[in-house]
mmCIF file of C-alpha atoms in Angstrom:
data_model
loop_
_atom_site.group_PDB
_atom_site.id
_atom_site.type_symbol
_atom_site.label_atom_id
_atom_site.label_comp_id
_atom_site.label_asym_id
_atom_site.label_seq_id
_atom_site.Cartn_x
_atom_site.Cartn_y
_atom_site.Cartn_z
ATOM 1 C CA MET A 115 0.021 -0.020 -0.030
ATOM 2 C CA MET A 116 1.471 3.195 -1.136
ATOM 3 C CA ARG A 117 2.143 5.507 2.001
ATOM 4 C CA LEU A 118 -1.161 6.350 3.373
ATOM 5 C CA VAL A 119 -0.190 9.585 4.858
ATOM 6 C CA THR A 120 1.055 11.374 1.747
ATOM 7 C CA ARG A 121 -1.754 9.784 -0.327
ATOM 8 C CA LEU A 122 -4.466 11.265 1.917
ATOM 9 C CA LEU A 123 -3.331 13.875 4.430
ATOM 10 C CA ALA A 124 -2.060 16.232 1.417
ATOM 11 C CA LEU A 125 -5.717 17.028 0.644
ATOM 12 C CA PHE A 126 -6.839 17.747 4.075
ATOM 13 C CA ALA A 127 -3.839 19.385 5.622
ATOM 14 C CA LEU A 128 -2.968 21.805 3.065
ATOM 15 C CA THR A 129 -6.430 22.930 3.212
ATOM 16 C CA LEU A 130 -6.030 23.721 6.877
ATOM 17 C CA VAL A 131 -2.572 25.513 6.907
ATOM 18 C CA ALA A 132 -1.581 28.996 5.443
ATOM 19 C CA ALA A 133 -0.337 29.027 2.042
ATOM 20 C CA CYS A 134 2.771 26.794 1.234
ATOM 21 C CA GLY A 135 5.727 28.304 -0.460
ATOM 22 C CA GLN A 136 5.682 29.163 -4.231
ATOM 23 C CA ASN A 137 7.509 27.553 -6.769
ATOM 24 C CA ASP A 138 9.446 30.010 -8.938
ATOM 25 C CA ALA A 139 10.499 27.635 -11.703
ATOM 26 C CA PRO A 140 9.062 28.020 -15.203
ATOM 27 C CA PRO A 141 5.918 26.127 -16.036
ATOM 28 C CA ALA A 142 6.322 22.470 -16.683
ATOM 29 C CA LYS A 143 4.352 20.145 -18.695
ATOM 30 C CA ALA A 144 3.014 16.770 -17.551
ATOM 31 C CA GLN A 145 4.597 14.023 -19.639
ATOM 32 C CA GLY A 146 2.153 12.231 -21.594
ATOM 33 C CA GLY A 147 -0.694 13.171 -19.249
ATOM 34 C CA PRO A 148 -2.391 11.813 -16.166
ATOM 35 C CA ALA A 149 -4.340 8.698 -16.362
ATOM 36 C CA LEU A 150 -8.122 9.105 -17.595
ATOM 37 C CA TRP A 151 -10.777 6.350 -18.127
ATOM 38 C CA GLN A 152 -14.070 6.048 -19.640
ATOM 39 C CA VAL A 153 -16.760 4.617 -17.329
ATOM 40 C CA GLN A 154 -19.995 2.809 -18.789
ATOM 41 C CA ARG A 155 -22.836 1.115 -17.582
ATOM 42 C CA GLY A 156 -26.519 1.306 -18.693
ATOM 43 C CA GLU A 157 -27.437 5.118 -18.848
ATOM 44 C CA LEU A 158 -23.885 6.053 -17.553
ATOM 45 C CA ASN A 159 -21.259 7.104 -20.052
ATOM 46 C CA GLY A 160 -18.705 9.232 -18.146
ATOM 47 C CA TRP A 161 -15.018 9.656 -17.204
ATOM 48 C CA LEU A 162 -12.845 8.786 -14.224
ATOM 49 C CA PHE A 163 -9.779 11.068 -13.592
ATOM 50 C CA GLY A 164 -7.187 10.461 -11.190
ATOM 51 C CA THR A 165 -6.000 13.731 -9.563
ATOM 52 C CA ILE A 166 -3.397 14.808 -7.404
ATOM 53 C CA HIS A 167 -4.614 17.261 -4.893
ATOM 54 C CA VAL A 168 -1.435 19.565 -4.423
ATOM 55 C CA LEU A 169 0.849 20.673 -7.301
ATOM 56 C CA PRO A 170 3.750 23.008 -8.014
ATOM 57 C CA LYS A 171 2.757 26.323 -9.483
ATOM 58 C CA GLY A 172 2.308 26.470 -13.223
ATOM 59 C CA LEU A 173 2.362 22.698 -13.923
ATOM 60 C CA ALA A 174 0.523 22.112 -17.337
ATOM 61 C CA TRP A 175 -1.377 18.758 -16.855
ATOM 62 C CA GLN A 176 -4.471 19.323 -19.260
ATOM 63 C CA THR A 177 -4.148 17.411 -22.357
ATOM 64 C CA PRO A 178 -6.567 17.464 -25.507
ATOM 65 C CA ALA A 179 -8.151 14.061 -23.991
ATOM 66 C CA ILE A 180 -8.877 15.618 -20.794
ATOM 67 C CA THR A 181 -10.201 18.757 -22.258
ATOM 68 C CA GLU A 182 -12.360 16.781 -24.680
ATOM 69 C CA ALA A 183 -13.751 14.803 -21.820
ATOM 70 C CA MET A 184 -14.540 17.822 -19.885
ATOM 71 C CA THR A 185 -16.309 19.605 -22.612
ATOM 72 C CA ALA A 186 -18.473 16.325 -23.280
ATOM 73 C CA SER A 187 -19.310 15.886 -19.725
ATOM 74 C CA ASP A 188 -22.530 17.219 -18.322
ATOM 75 C CA ARG A 189 -21.442 17.804 -14.580
ATOM 76 C CA LEU A 190 -18.409 17.432 -12.360
ATOM 77 C CA VAL A 191 -18.285 15.018 -9.443
ATOM 78 C CA LEU A 192 -15.383 15.380 -6.852
ATOM 79 C CA GLU A 193 -14.528 13.523 -3.751
ATOM 80 C CA ALA A 194 -16.481 16.148 -1.835
ATOM 81 C CA ALA A 195 -17.633 19.337 -3.453
ATOM 82 C CA ASP A 196 -17.693 21.309 -0.218
ATOM 83 C CA LEU A 197 -14.088 20.882 0.301
ATOM 84 C CA GLN A 198 -13.392 24.066 -1.574
ATOM 85 C CA ASP A 199 -15.321 25.916 1.080
ATOM 86 C CA GLU A 200 -12.346 26.586 3.346
ATOM 87 C CA GLN A 201 -14.444 28.254 6.220
ATOM 88 C CA LYS A 202 -16.752 25.223 6.417
ATOM 89 C CA THR A 203 -13.815 22.931 6.299
ATOM 90 C CA LEU A 204 -11.635 24.539 8.969
ATOM 91 C CA SER A 205 -14.752 24.703 11.182
ATOM 92 C CA LEU A 206 -15.558 20.970 10.789
ATOM 93 C CA PHE A 207 -11.678 20.381 11.405
ATOM 94 C CA GLU A 208 -11.883 22.340 14.649
ATOM 95 C CA LYS A 209 -15.077 20.799 15.794
ATOM 96 C CA MET A 210 -14.145 17.151 15.071
ATOM 97 C CA GLY A 211 -10.205 17.374 15.552
ATOM 98 C CA ARG A 212 -10.109 18.952 19.006
ATOM 99 C CA SER A 213 -10.996 17.524 22.519
ATOM 100 C CA ALA A 214 -10.604 18.680 25.785
ATOM 101 C CA GLY A 215 -7.988 17.139 28.421
ATOM 102 C CA LEU A 216 -5.926 15.337 25.674
ATOM 103 C CA PRO A 217 -2.361 14.208 26.854
ATOM 104 C CA PRO A 218 0.630 16.007 25.489
ATOM 105 C CA LEU A 219 1.565 14.833 22.007
ATOM 106 C CA GLU A 220 4.725 13.108 23.101
ATOM 107 C CA ARG A 221 2.852 10.845 25.495
ATOM 108 C CA ARG A 222 0.909 9.487 22.468
ATOM 109 C CA VAL A 223 3.668 7.743 20.812
ATOM 110 C CA PRO A 224 6.101 5.032 21.962
ATOM 111 C CA ASP A 225 9.337 6.303 23.887
ATOM 112 C CA GLU A 226 11.467 5.558 20.832
ATOM 113 C CA GLU A 227 9.504 7.945 18.670
ATOM 114 C CA LYS A 228 9.559 10.863 20.882
ATOM 115 C CA THR A 229 12.731 12.152 19.604
ATOM 116 C CA ALA A 230 11.725 12.073 16.096
ATOM 117 C CA LEU A 231 8.301 13.649 16.745
ATOM 118 C CA VAL A 232 10.022 16.492 18.366
ATOM 119 C CA LYS A 233 12.373 16.832 15.395
ATOM 120 C CA ALA A 234 9.558 16.619 12.921
ATOM 121 C CA MET A 235 7.668 19.465 14.787
ATOM 122 C CA ALA A 236 10.718 21.692 14.762
ATOM 123 C CA ASP A 237 11.507 21.002 11.057
ATOM 124 C CA GLY A 238 7.959 21.824 10.280
ATOM 125 C CA GLY A 239 7.721 24.884 12.343
ATOM 126 C CA THR A 240 5.419 23.575 14.735
ATOM 127 C CA ASN A 241 5.239 22.433 18.467
ATOM 128 C CA SER A 242 3.649 20.255 20.909
ATOM 129 C CA GLN A 243 1.852 23.284 22.445
ATOM 130 C CA LEU A 244 0.062 24.106 19.232
ATOM 131 C CA LEU A 245 -0.549 20.332 18.235
ATOM 132 C CA SER A 246 -1.562 18.725 21.664
ATOM 133 C CA GLY A 247 -4.992 20.125 21.772
ATOM 134 C CA TYR A 248 -5.982 18.096 18.768
ATOM 135 C CA GLU A 249 -6.894 14.359 18.662
ATOM 136 C CA SER A 250 -4.091 12.216 17.168
ATOM 137 C CA TRP A 251 -5.332 12.060 13.645
ATOM 138 C CA ALA A 252 -5.806 15.709 13.441
ATOM 139 C CA ALA A 253 -2.411 16.391 15.094
ATOM 140 C CA ALA A 254 -1.002 14.136 12.202
ATOM 141 C CA MET A 255 -2.688 15.911 9.553
ATOM 142 C CA LEU A 256 -1.261 19.349 10.840
ATOM 143 C CA LEU A 257 2.180 17.847 11.266
ATOM 144 C CA SER A 258 1.975 16.410 7.838
ATOM 145 C CA ALA A 259 1.018 19.955 6.649
ATOM 146 C CA SER A 260 3.846 21.502 8.307
ATOM 147 C CA SER A 261 6.267 19.026 6.840
ATOM 148 C CA GLN A 262 4.899 19.756 3.214
ATOM 149 C CA GLN A 263 5.794 23.579 3.661
ATOM 150 C CA GLY A 264 9.178 22.980 1.710
ATOM 151 C CA LEU A 265 7.681 21.269 -1.065
ATOM 152 C CA GLY A 266 6.752 24.401 -3.016
ATOM 153 C CA VAL A 267 3.356 23.133 -3.488
ATOM 154 C CA SER A 268 -0.298 24.333 -2.797
ATOM 155 C CA GLN A 269 -3.787 22.954 -2.907
ATOM 156 C CA ASP A 270 -4.621 26.211 -4.701
ATOM 157 C CA ASP A 271 -2.700 24.778 -7.588
ATOM 158 C CA GLY A 272 -3.924 21.532 -7.608
ATOM 159 C CA VAL A 273 -6.399 19.760 -10.084
ATOM 160 C CA GLU A 274 -9.539 20.401 -8.311
ATOM 161 C CA PRO A 275 -9.669 24.107 -8.359
ATOM 162 C CA VAL A 276 -8.912 24.173 -12.004
ATOM 163 C CA LEU A 277 -11.770 21.757 -12.773
ATOM 164 C CA ILE A 278 -14.237 23.593 -10.614
ATOM 165 C CA GLU A 279 -13.466 27.018 -12.298
ATOM 166 C CA ALA A 280 -13.816 25.229 -15.755
ATOM 167 C CA PHE A 281 -17.141 23.678 -14.898
ATOM 168 C CA LYS A 282 -18.493 26.817 -12.996
ATOM 169 C CA LYS A 283 -17.606 28.962 -16.347
ATOM 170 C CA ALA A 284 -19.455 26.292 -18.573
ATOM 171 C CA GLY A 285 -22.394 26.526 -16.281
ATOM 172 C CA LYS A 286 -22.377 22.871 -15.409
ATOM 173 C CA PRO A 287 -23.295 21.519 -11.873
ATOM 174 C CA ILE A 288 -20.592 20.279 -9.260
ATOM 175 C CA GLY A 289 -21.370 17.552 -6.812
ATOM 176 C CA GLY A 290 -19.599 15.182 -4.667
ATOM 177 C CA LEU A 291 -19.372 11.538 -3.709
ATOM 178 C CA GLU A 292 -19.242 12.367 -0.055
ATOM 179 C CA THR A 293 -19.046 15.389 2.343
ATOM 180 C CA VAL A 294 -15.966 16.806 4.145
ATOM 181 C CA GLU A 295 -17.627 15.776 7.268
ATOM 182 C CA ARG A 296 -17.363 12.125 6.150
ATOM 183 C CA GLN A 297 -13.927 12.324 5.058
ATOM 184 C CA PHE A 298 -13.022 13.729 8.581
ATOM 185 C CA ALA A 299 -15.117 11.156 10.239
ATOM 186 C CA ALA A 300 -13.274 8.451 8.459
ATOM 187 C CA PHE A 301 -10.240 9.458 10.840
ATOM 188 C CA ASP A 302 -12.238 10.619 13.791
ATOM 189 C CA THR A 303 -13.812 7.401 14.400
ATOM 190 C CA LEU A 304 -10.431 5.548 14.511
ATOM 191 C CA PRO A 305 -9.678 4.298 17.875
ATOM 192 C CA GLU A 306 -6.855 6.142 19.837
ATOM 193 C CA ALA A 307 -4.162 3.294 19.015
ATOM 194 C CA ALA A 308 -4.952 3.357 15.322
ATOM 195 C CA GLN A 309 -4.635 7.099 15.382
ATOM 196 C CA SER A 310 -1.334 6.764 17.388
ATOM 197 C CA ARG A 311 0.095 4.670 14.678
ATOM 198 C CA LEU A 312 -0.914 7.124 12.088
ATOM 199 C CA LEU A 313 0.674 9.724 14.108
ATOM 200 C CA VAL A 314 3.900 7.582 14.097
ATOM 201 C CA GLN A 315 3.696 6.958 10.380
ATOM 202 C CA THR A 316 3.410 10.554 9.730
ATOM 203 C CA ILE A 317 6.542 11.434 11.745
ATOM 204 C CA HIS A 318 8.337 8.624 9.624
ATOM 205 C CA GLU A 319 7.215 10.109 6.281
ATOM 206 C CA ALA A 320 8.152 13.490 7.226
ATOM 207 C CA LYS A 321 11.949 12.605 6.713
ATOM 208 C CA GLY A 322 11.576 11.436 3.036
ATOM 209 C CA MET A 323 8.330 13.541 1.942
ATOM 210 C CA LYS A 324 9.914 15.476 -0.917
ATOM 211 C CA ALA A 325 11.648 12.491 -2.428
ATOM 212 C CA LEU A 326 8.373 10.556 -2.273
ATOM 213 C CA TYR A 327 6.074 13.395 -3.608
ATOM 214 C CA ASP A 328 8.650 13.951 -6.466
ATOM 215 C CA ARG A 329 8.349 10.340 -7.583
ATOM 216 C CA ILE A 330 4.629 10.353 -7.270
ATOM 217 C CA LEU A 331 4.411 13.642 -9.272
ATOM 218 C CA ALA A 332 6.681 12.330 -12.090
ATOM 219 C CA ALA A 333 4.402 9.168 -12.136
ATOM 220 C CA TRP A 334 1.071 11.056 -12.154
ATOM 221 C CA GLY A 335 2.197 13.488 -14.738
ATOM 222 C CA LYS A 336 2.718 10.721 -17.309
ATOM 223 C CA GLY A 337 -0.033 8.389 -16.486
ATOM 224 C CA ASP A 338 2.223 5.852 -15.103
ATOM 225 C CA MET A 339 -0.185 4.042 -12.705
ATOM 226 C CA GLU A 340 2.219 1.043 -12.454
ATOM 227 C CA ALA A 341 4.780 3.291 -10.902
ATOM 228 C CA ILE A 342 2.222 4.765 -8.608
ATOM 229 C CA ALA A 343 1.348 1.107 -7.507
ATOM 230 C CA LYS A 344 5.176 0.098 -7.197
ATOM 231 C CA GLU A 345 5.006 2.715 -4.351
ATOM 232 C CA ASP A 346 2.681 0.424 -2.542
ATOM 233 C CA GLN A 347 5.834 -1.870 -1.929
ATOM 234 C CA ILE A 348 8.305 0.893 -0.499
ATOM 235 C CA GLY A 349 8.522 1.609 3.067
ATOM 236 C CA GLU A 350 6.405 0.585 6.011
ATOM 237 C CA GLN A 351 2.965 -0.859 5.298
ATOM 238 C CA PRO A 352 0.035 1.327 6.683
ATOM 239 C CA ASP A 353 -2.152 0.135 9.833
ATOM 240 C CA PRO A 354 -4.708 -2.068 8.378
ATOM 241 C CA MET A 355 -7.515 -0.446 10.381
ATOM 242 C CA VAL A 356 -6.512 2.938 9.064
ATOM 243 C CA GLU A 357 -6.305 1.674 5.555
ATOM 244 C CA GLU A 358 -9.951 0.100 5.900
ATOM 245 C CA ALA A 359 -11.428 3.213 7.322
ATOM 246 C CA VAL A 360 -10.031 5.967 5.211
ATOM 247 C CA LEU A 361 -9.280 4.274 1.788
ATOM 248 C CA VAL A 362 -11.268 1.065 1.253
ATOM 249 C CA ALA A 363 -14.413 1.859 3.112
ATOM 250 C CA ARG A 364 -14.743 5.161 1.329
ATOM 251 C CA ASN A 365 -14.026 3.554 -2.016
ATOM 252 C CA ARG A 366 -16.853 1.070 -1.343
ATOM 253 C CA ASP A 367 -19.058 4.095 -0.376
ATOM 254 C CA TRP A 368 -18.180 5.766 -3.660
ATOM 255 C CA VAL A 369 -19.098 2.868 -5.724
ATOM 256 C CA LYS A 370 -22.731 3.104 -4.122
ATOM 257 C CA ALA A 371 -22.652 6.678 -5.023
ATOM 258 C CA ILE A 372 -21.778 6.157 -8.728
ATOM 259 C CA GLU A 373 -24.216 3.327 -9.227
ATOM 260 C CA PRO A 374 -27.468 5.104 -9.631
ATOM 261 C CA MET A 375 -25.661 7.905 -11.887
ATOM 262 C CA GLN A 376 -26.850 8.482 -15.441
ATOM 263 C CA GLY A 377 -25.577 11.017 -18.019
ATOM 264 C CA HIS A 378 -21.917 11.920 -18.539
ATOM 265 C CA PRO A 379 -20.201 12.916 -15.302
ATOM 266 C CA PHE A 380 -16.701 13.867 -14.984
ATOM 267 C CA ILE A 381 -15.473 11.978 -11.865
ATOM 268 C CA ALA A 382 -12.363 13.238 -10.552
ATOM 269 C CA VAL A 383 -10.867 11.585 -7.472
ATOM 270 C CA GLY A 384 -7.276 11.340 -5.992
ATOM 271 C CA ALA A 385 -5.147 9.098 -7.974
ATOM 272 C CA GLY A 386 -4.217 6.993 -4.938
ATOM 273 C CA HIS A 387 -8.039 5.706 -4.987
ATOM 274 C CA LEU A 388 -7.278 3.889 -8.286
ATOM 275 C CA THR A 389 -4.590 1.477 -7.401
ATOM 276 C CA GLY A 390 -4.126 -0.951 -4.431
ATOM 277 C CA ARG A 391 -6.247 -3.222 -2.569
ATOM 278 C CA GLU A 392 -10.063 -2.861 -3.559
ATOM 279 C CA ASN A 393 -9.390 0.459 -5.422
ATOM 280 C CA LEU A 394 -11.930 2.433 -7.127
ATOM 281 C CA ILE A 395 -11.668 0.785 -10.763
ATOM 282 C CA GLU A 396 -11.588 -2.888 -9.365
ATOM 283 C CA LEU A 397 -14.707 -2.019 -7.367
ATOM 284 C CA LEU A 398 -16.515 -0.654 -10.291
ATOM 285 C CA LYS A 399 -15.704 -3.447 -12.704
ATOM 286 C CA ALA A 400 -17.112 -5.936 -9.983
ATOM 287 C CA LYS A 401 -20.372 -4.077 -10.268
ATOM 288 C CA GLY A 402 -20.522 -4.568 -13.970
ATOM 289 C CA PHE A 403 -19.080 -1.240 -15.163
ATOM 290 C CA THR A 404 -16.927 -1.270 -18.232
ATOM 291 C CA VAL A 405 -13.764 0.839 -17.351
ATOM 292 C CA THR A 406 -11.563 1.803 -20.312
ATOM 293 C CA ARG A 407 -8.214 3.488 -20.109
ATOM 294 C CA VAL A 408 -8.377 6.510 -22.764
ATOM 295 C CA GLN A 409 -5.241 8.159 -21.604
#
């Protein structure tokens, strides 16, 4: 399983933290173009696009095939349409992620991880006093966000804002497969032991986040899903309970949301949901959908 924290927390955490640093390099082009599939069953004839939620400024990823699919579609379907409402997202995060009487963050990880936790916080410009008021899953998100400050990426430059602007301009509706509250609930309902393990994995990934992100970005830009899938074999494996709650269970829920759809939706979800165990493509095929790679 590709490293869970980087696959998932980039979307949430960068929404909750002030803008990341800007990338002053000239605009680059995605080599070959990100992966795109046509999805068909009954009255549904739409597209499935694997996104990356945070990107360097100026990366040109739209290809003729993607533009054609967007033009031919009748609506945009994101993971959660209300994620772009930053005020709502932050309010939900604060409501669901904070609890009274929590122990200091250092007491929520094994003794052998305490030094690495302190270093990860210092490297990211945060500290225990700021994070200890949050439940462990929320602290992990914020620690991940602080660790990403040096990547030169931002959610503002990600795929979703571009899609939203294009569909709004075309006067097409925008919906979601779930809500932001459902996304946060996947973490919030984890038992503390699983949240602690997620926090530990976040600490470990902070050390090599730039190299991992660069590899994923390169693979995504040329639609190399095999390379993305190979990341599953690198590094430590995610906690099975976390993987089930925040990846697999959500994929199953998304299939239920897609099944009654008709028309020509352009469905855009994180590329990490399209590889690995019980990924969205496999689950759709199991329900009788024809899923054909078109880019």
